[in-house]
Coordinates of C-alpha atoms in Angstrom, one line a residue:
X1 CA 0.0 0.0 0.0
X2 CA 1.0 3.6 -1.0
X3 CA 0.4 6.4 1.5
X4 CA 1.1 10.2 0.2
X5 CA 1.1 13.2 2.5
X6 CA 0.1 16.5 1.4
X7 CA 0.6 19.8 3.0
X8 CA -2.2 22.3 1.7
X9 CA -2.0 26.3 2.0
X10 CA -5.0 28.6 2.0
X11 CA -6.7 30.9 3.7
X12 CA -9.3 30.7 6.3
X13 CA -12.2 31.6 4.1
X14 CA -10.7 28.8 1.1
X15 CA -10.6 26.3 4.3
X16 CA -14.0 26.6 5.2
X17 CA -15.8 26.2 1.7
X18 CA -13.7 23.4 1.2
X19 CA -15.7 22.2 4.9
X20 CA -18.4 23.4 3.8
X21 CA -18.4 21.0 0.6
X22 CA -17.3 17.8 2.5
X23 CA -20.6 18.4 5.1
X24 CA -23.0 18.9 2.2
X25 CA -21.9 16.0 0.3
X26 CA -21.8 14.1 3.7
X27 CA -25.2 15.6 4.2
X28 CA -26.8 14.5 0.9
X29 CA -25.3 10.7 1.3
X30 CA -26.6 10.1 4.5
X31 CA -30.4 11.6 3.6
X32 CA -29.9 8.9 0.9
X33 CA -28.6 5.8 2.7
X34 CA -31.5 6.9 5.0
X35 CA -34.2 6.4 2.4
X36 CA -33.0 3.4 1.5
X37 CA -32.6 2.3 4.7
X38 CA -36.3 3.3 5.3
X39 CA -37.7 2.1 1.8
X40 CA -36.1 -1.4 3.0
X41 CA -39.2 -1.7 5.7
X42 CA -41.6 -1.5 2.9
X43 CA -42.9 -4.7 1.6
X44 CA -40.9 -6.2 -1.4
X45 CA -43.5 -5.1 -3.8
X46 CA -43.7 -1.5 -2.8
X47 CA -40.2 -0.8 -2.9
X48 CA -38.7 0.8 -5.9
X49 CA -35.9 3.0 -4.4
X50 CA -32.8 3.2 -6.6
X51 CA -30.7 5.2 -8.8
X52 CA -33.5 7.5 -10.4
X53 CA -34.5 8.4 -7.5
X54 CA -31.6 8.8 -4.9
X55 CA -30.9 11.9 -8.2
X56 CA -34.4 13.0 -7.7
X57 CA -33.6 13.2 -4.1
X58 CA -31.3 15.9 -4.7
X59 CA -33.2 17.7 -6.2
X60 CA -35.8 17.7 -3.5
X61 CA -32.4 18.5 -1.2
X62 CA -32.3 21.6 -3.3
X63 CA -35.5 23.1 -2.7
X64 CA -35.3 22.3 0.9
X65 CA -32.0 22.9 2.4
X66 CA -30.1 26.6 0.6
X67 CA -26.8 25.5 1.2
X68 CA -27.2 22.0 -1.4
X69 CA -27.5 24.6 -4.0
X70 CA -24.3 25.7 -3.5
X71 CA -22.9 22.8 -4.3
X72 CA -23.5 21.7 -8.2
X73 CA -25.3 18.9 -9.6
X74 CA -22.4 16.8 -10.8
X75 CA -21.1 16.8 -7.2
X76 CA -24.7 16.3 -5.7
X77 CA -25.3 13.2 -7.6
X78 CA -21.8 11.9 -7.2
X79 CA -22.1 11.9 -3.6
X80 CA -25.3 9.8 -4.3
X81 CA -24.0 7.4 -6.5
X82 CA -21.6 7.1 -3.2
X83 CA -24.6 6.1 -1.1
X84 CA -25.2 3.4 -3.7
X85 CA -21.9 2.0 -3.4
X86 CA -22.2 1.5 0.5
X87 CA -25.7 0.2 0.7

C-alpha cells in the first residue's frame, strides 16, 4: 500500500468552503442511505428506491436545504452514487 502526505495552504475563508463542501456531500449521502434504509421496511412489492430516484432526491435537497445549492449537480449526484456504493 501507497500512502502520500500533502501539505495544503489557503486561507481561512478557502478552508471553510472546502468544509463546507465535504458536510453537504456528507449531508446528501446520508439523507440517501437513509431512504434506503427506510424504503427497505416497505414490503418487497412497494419498494422501488434506486438510482433515479436517490438523483431525484437531490433535487428535493435543493429546494429544501439553501446551502445543497451551493454545491452543483455533478457533485450532488456523485455523492449519491456514493450512497449506492455502500448500501
Amino acid at each position: 500500500m501507497k500512502t502520500f502526505e500533502f501539505k495544503l495552504y489557503g486561507s481561512e475563508e478557502q478552508f471553510s468552503r472546502i468544509e463546507n463542501v465535504f458536510r453537504t456531500v456528507q449531508f446528501i449521502r446520508n439523507k440517501c442511505i437513509s431512504a434506503w434504509i427506510a424504503e427497505g421496511k416497505l414490503p418487497k412489492e412497494e419498494r422501488h428506491f434506486g438510482r433515479k430516484e436517490m438523483y431525484r432526491m437531490c433535487a428535493i435537497l435543493n429546494k429544501q436545504h439553501v446551502f445543497c445549492k451551493e454545491l452543483n449537480s455533478m457533485a450532488q449526484q456523485a455523492s449519491a452514487e456514493r450512497a449506492i456504493a455502500a448500501v
